[in-house]
mmCIF file of C-alpha atoms in Angstrom:
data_model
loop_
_atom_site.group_PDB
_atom_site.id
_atom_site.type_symbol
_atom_site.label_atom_id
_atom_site.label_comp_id
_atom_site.label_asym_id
_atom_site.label_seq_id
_atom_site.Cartn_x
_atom_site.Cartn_y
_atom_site.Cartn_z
ATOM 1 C CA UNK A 1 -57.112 36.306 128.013
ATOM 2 C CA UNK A 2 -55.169 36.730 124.956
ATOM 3 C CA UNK A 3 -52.628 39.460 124.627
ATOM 4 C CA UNK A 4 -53.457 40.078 120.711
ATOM 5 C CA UNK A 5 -53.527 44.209 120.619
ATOM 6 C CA UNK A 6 -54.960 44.387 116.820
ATOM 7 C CA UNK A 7 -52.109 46.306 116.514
ATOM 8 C CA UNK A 8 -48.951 44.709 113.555
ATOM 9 C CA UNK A 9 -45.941 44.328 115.447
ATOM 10 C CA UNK A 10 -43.668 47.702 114.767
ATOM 11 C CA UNK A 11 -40.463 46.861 113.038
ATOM 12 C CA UNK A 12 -37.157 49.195 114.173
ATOM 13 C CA UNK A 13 -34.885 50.437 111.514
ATOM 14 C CA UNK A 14 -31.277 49.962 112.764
ATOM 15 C CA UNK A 15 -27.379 50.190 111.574
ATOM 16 C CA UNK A 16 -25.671 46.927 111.692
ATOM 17 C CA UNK A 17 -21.633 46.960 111.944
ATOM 18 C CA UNK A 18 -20.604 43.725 110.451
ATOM 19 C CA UNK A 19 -16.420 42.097 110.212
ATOM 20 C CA UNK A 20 -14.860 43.513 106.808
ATOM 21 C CA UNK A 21 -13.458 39.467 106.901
ATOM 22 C CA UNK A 22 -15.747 36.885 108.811
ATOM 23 C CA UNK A 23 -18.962 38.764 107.749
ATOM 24 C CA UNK A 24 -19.908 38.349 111.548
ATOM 25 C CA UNK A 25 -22.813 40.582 113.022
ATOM 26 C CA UNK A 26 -20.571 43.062 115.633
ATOM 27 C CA UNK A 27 -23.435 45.051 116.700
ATOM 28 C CA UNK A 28 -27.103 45.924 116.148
ATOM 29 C CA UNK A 29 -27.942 49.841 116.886
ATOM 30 C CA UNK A 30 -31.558 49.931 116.707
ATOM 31 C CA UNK A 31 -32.986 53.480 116.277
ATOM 32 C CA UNK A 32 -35.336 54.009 119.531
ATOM 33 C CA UNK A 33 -37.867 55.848 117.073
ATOM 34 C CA UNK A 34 -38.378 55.473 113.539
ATOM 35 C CA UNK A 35 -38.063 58.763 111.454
ATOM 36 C CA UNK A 36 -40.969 60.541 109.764
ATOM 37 C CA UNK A 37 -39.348 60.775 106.845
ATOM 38 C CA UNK A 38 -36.839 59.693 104.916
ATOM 39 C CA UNK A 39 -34.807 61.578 102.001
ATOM 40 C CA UNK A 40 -33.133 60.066 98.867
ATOM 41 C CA UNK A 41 -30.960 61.698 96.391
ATOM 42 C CA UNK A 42 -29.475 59.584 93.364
ATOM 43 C CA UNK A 43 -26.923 60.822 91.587
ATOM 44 C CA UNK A 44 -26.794 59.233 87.916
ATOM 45 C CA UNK A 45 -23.064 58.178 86.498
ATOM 46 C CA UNK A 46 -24.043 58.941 83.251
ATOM 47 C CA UNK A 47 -21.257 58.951 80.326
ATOM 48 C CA UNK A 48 -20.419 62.281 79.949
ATOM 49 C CA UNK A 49 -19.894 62.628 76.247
ATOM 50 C CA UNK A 50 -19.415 65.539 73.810
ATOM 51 C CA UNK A 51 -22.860 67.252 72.661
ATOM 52 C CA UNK A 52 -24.166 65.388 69.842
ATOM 53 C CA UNK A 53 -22.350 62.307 70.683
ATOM 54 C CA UNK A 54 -25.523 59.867 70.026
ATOM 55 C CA UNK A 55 -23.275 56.648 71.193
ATOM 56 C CA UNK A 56 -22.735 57.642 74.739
ATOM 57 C CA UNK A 57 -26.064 59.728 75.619
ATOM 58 C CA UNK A 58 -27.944 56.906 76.907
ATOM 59 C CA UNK A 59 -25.116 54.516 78.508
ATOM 60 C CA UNK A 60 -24.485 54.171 82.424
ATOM 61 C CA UNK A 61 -21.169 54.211 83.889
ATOM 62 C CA UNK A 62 -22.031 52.418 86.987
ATOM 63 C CA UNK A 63 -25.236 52.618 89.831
ATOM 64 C CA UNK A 64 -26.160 56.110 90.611
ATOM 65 C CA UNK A 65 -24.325 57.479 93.603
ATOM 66 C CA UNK A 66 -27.364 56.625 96.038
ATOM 67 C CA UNK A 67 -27.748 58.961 99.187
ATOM 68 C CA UNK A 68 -29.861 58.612 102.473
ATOM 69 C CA UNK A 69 -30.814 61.329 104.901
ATOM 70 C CA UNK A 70 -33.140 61.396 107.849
ATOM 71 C CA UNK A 71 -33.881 62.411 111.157
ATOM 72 C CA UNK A 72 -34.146 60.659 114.137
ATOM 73 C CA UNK A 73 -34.738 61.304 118.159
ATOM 74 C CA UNK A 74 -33.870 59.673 121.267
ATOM 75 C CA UNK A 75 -35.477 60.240 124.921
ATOM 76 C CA UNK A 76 -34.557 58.686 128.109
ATOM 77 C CA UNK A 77 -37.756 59.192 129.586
ATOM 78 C CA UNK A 78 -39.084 55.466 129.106
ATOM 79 C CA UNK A 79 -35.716 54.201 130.694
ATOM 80 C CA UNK A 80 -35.724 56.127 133.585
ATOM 81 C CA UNK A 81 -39.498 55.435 134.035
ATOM 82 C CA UNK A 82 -38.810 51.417 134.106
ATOM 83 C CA UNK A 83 -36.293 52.128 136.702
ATOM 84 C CA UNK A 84 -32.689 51.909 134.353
ATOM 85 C CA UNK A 85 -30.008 52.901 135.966
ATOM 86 C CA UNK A 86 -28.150 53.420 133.271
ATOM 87 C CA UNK A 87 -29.769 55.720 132.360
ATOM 88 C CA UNK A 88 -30.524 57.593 135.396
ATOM 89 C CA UNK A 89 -26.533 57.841 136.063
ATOM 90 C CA UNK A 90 -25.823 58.710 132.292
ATOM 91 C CA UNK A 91 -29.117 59.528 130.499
ATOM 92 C CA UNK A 92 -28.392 59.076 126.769
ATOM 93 C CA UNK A 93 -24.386 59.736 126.703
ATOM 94 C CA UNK A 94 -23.763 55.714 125.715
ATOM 95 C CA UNK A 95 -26.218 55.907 123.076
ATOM 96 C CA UNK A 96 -24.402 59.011 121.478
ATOM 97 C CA UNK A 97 -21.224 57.513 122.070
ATOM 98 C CA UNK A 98 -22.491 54.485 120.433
ATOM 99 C CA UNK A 99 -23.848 56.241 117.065
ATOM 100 C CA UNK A 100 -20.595 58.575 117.481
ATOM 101 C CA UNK A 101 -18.547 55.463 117.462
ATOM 102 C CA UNK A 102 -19.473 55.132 113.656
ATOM 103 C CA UNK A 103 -17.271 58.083 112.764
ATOM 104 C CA UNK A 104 -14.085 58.040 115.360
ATOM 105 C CA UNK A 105 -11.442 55.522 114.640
ATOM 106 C CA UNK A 106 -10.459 53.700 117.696
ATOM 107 C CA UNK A 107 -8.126 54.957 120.460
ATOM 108 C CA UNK A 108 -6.194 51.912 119.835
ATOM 109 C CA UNK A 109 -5.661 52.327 115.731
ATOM 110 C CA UNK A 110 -4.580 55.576 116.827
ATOM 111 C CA UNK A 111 -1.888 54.791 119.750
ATOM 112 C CA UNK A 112 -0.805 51.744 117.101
ATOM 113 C CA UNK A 113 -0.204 54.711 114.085
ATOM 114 C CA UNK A 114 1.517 56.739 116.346
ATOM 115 C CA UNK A 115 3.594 54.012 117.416
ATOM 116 C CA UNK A 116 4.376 53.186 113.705
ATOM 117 C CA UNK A 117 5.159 56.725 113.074
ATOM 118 C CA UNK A 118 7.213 56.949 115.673
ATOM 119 C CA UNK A 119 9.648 53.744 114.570
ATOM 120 C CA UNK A 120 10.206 54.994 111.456
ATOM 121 C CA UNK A 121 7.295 53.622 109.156
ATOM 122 C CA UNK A 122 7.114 55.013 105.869
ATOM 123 C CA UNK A 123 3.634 54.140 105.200
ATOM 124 C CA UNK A 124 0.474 54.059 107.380
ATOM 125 C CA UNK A 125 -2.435 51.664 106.174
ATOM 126 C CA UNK A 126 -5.580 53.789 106.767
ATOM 127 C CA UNK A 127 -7.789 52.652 109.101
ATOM 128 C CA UNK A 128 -10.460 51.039 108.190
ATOM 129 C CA UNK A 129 -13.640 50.634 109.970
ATOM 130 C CA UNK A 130 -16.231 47.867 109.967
ATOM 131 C CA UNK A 131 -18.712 47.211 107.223
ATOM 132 C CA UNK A 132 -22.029 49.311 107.941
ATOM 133 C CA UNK A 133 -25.920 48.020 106.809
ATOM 134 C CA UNK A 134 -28.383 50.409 106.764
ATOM 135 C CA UNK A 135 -31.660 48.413 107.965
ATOM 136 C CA UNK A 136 -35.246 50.104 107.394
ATOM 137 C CA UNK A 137 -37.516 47.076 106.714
ATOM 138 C CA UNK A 138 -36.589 43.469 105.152
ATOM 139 C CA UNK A 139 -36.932 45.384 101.320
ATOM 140 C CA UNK A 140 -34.148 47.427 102.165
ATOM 141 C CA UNK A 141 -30.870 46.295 103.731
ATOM 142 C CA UNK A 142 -27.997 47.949 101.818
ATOM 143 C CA UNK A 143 -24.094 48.931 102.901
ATOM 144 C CA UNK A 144 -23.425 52.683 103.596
ATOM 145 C CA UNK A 145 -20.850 54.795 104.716
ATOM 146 C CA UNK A 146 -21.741 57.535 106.921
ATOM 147 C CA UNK A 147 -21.212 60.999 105.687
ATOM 148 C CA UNK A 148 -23.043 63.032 108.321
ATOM 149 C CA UNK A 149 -24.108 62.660 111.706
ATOM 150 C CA UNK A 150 -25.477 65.605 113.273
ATOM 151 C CA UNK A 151 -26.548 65.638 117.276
ATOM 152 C CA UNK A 152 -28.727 68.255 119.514
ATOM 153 C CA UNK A 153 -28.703 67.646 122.932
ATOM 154 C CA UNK A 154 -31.527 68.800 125.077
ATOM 155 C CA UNK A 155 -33.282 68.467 128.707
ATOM 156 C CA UNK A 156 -29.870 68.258 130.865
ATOM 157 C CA UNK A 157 -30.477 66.658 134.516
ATOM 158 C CA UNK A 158 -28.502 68.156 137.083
ATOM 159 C CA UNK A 159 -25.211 65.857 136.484
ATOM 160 C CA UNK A 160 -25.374 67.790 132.629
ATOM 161 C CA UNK A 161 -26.690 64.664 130.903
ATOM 162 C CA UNK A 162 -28.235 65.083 127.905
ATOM 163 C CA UNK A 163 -32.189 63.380 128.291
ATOM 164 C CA UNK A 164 -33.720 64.222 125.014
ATOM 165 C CA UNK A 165 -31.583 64.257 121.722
ATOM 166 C CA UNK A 166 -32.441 64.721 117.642
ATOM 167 C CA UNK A 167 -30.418 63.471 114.939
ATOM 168 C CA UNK A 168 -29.725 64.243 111.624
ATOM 169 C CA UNK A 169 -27.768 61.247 109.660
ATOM 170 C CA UNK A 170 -26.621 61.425 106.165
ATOM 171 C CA UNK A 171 -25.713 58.130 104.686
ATOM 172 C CA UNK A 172 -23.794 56.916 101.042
ATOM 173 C CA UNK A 173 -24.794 54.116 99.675
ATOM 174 C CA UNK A 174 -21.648 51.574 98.698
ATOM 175 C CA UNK A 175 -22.126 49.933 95.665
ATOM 176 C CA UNK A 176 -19.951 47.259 93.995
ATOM 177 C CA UNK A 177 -17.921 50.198 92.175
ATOM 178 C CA UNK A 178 -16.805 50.993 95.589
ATOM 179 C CA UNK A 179 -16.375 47.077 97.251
ATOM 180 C CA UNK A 180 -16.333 44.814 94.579
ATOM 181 C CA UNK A 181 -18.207 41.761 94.064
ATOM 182 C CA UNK A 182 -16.417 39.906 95.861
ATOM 183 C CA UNK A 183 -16.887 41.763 99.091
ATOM 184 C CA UNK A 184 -19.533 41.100 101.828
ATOM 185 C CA UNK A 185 -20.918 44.017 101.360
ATOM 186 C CA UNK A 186 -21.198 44.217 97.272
ATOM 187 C CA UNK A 187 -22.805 41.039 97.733
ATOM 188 C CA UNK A 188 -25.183 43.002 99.935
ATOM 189 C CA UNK A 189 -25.589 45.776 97.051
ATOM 190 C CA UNK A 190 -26.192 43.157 94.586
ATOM 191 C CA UNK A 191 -29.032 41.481 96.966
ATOM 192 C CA UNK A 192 -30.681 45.079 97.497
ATOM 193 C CA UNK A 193 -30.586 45.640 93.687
ATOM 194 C CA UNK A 194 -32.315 43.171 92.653
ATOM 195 C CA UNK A 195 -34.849 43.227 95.053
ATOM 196 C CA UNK A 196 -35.504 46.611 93.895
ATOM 197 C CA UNK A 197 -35.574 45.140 90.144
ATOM 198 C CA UNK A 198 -38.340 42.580 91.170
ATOM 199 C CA UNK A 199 -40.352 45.258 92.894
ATOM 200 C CA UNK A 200 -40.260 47.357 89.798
ATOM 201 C CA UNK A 201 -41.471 44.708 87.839
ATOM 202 C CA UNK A 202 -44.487 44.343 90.033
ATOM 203 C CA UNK A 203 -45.879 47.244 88.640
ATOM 204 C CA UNK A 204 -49.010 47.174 86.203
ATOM 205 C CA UNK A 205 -47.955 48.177 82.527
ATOM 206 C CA UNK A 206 -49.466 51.550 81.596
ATOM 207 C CA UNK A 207 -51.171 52.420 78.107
ATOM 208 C CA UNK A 208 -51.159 54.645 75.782
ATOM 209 C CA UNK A 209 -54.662 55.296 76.479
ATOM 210 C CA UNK A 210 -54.095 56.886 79.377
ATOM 211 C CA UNK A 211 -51.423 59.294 78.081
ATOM 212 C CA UNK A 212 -54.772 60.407 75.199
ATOM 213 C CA UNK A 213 -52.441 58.958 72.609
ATOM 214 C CA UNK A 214 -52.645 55.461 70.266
ATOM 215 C CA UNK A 215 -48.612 55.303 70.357
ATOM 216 C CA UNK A 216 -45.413 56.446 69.699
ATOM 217 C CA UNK A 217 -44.690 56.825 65.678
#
């Protein structure tokens, strides 16, 4: 009997923390649900000229500053139903802690600050956290910084585990103005760019016909 459904394989967007250095893949955190929708705000790094300044009104300073937001939920239900447990002794707290993770620096950058602090170090090398890919299909896999992560909790079991929880994540895109060239991850910018050139220029050319007019005098 064959196991063929009809039904195209779903694909799972996901944020992917690679090495700043090797370009290594450190870990995969698959969203459990896809969101319904997803919100984009571009804003445009135009020259900012004097009025009347002809030269500079139609020049670009850089990419826009490109900006994700969408939400997202998680349920335990299907874990504890195949028997995890995980996830019947901790319901969804390591998958918050996970996504959480994205944000916090690392108890150990922190103990090793302190410790340079404390022996007299004049200057303290921000931490820096690993390079992170925003992946929602094979058209669109692009480095982002996360600039919001908002969590609701719901459906406690009687240990106070959350069971149910919605998301709200706001993501930056990080062009080369922010890593470079050079970098792993302006690579990565440069790769989603011009995928989204070459899907522009799929597009049909309009006409003039359409607009009721024989051109532009």
């Amino acid at each position: 009997m064959s196991g063929f459904t009809g039904s195209p394989r779903l694909l799972r967007g996901a944020l992917v923390l690679v090495d700043n250095d090797s370009g290594a893949v450190q870990r995969i955190i698959t969203l459990q649900y896809n969101p319904d929708t997803l919100t984009r705000s571009l804003q445009i790094k135009g020259v900012s000229g004097e009025s009347g300044d002809h030269v500079e009104a139609l020049r670009l300073k850089g990419p826009p500053v490109d900006s994700y937001k969408f939400d997202a939920e998680m349920d335990a239900s299907d874990a504890l139903a195949a028997g995890d447990q995980q996830a019947s002794r901790l319901g969804l707290h390591p998958q918050l802690a996970l996504l959480e993770s994205l944000v916090y620096p690392t108890s150990g950058r922190l103990l090793a600050n302190r410790a340079e602090a404390q022996s007299g170090s004049i200057e303290i090398i921000p931490m820096q956290t690993p390079l992170t890919l925003f992946v929602f299909g094979p058209k669109r896999i692009v480095p982002v910084r996360v600039t919001e992560l908002s969590i609701t909790e719901e459906a406690f079991d009687v240990n106070l585990n959350p069971m149910r929880a919605k998301l709200s994540l706001g993501l930056r895109v990080l062009s080369v103005d922010d890593l470079g060239f050079d970098d792993k991850g302006g690579g990565l910018f440069m790769t989603y760019l011009q995928a989204k050139e070459q899907l522009a220029n799929t597009n049909p050319p309009g006409s003039f016909s359409t607009l009721g007019i024989n051109g532009i005098a």
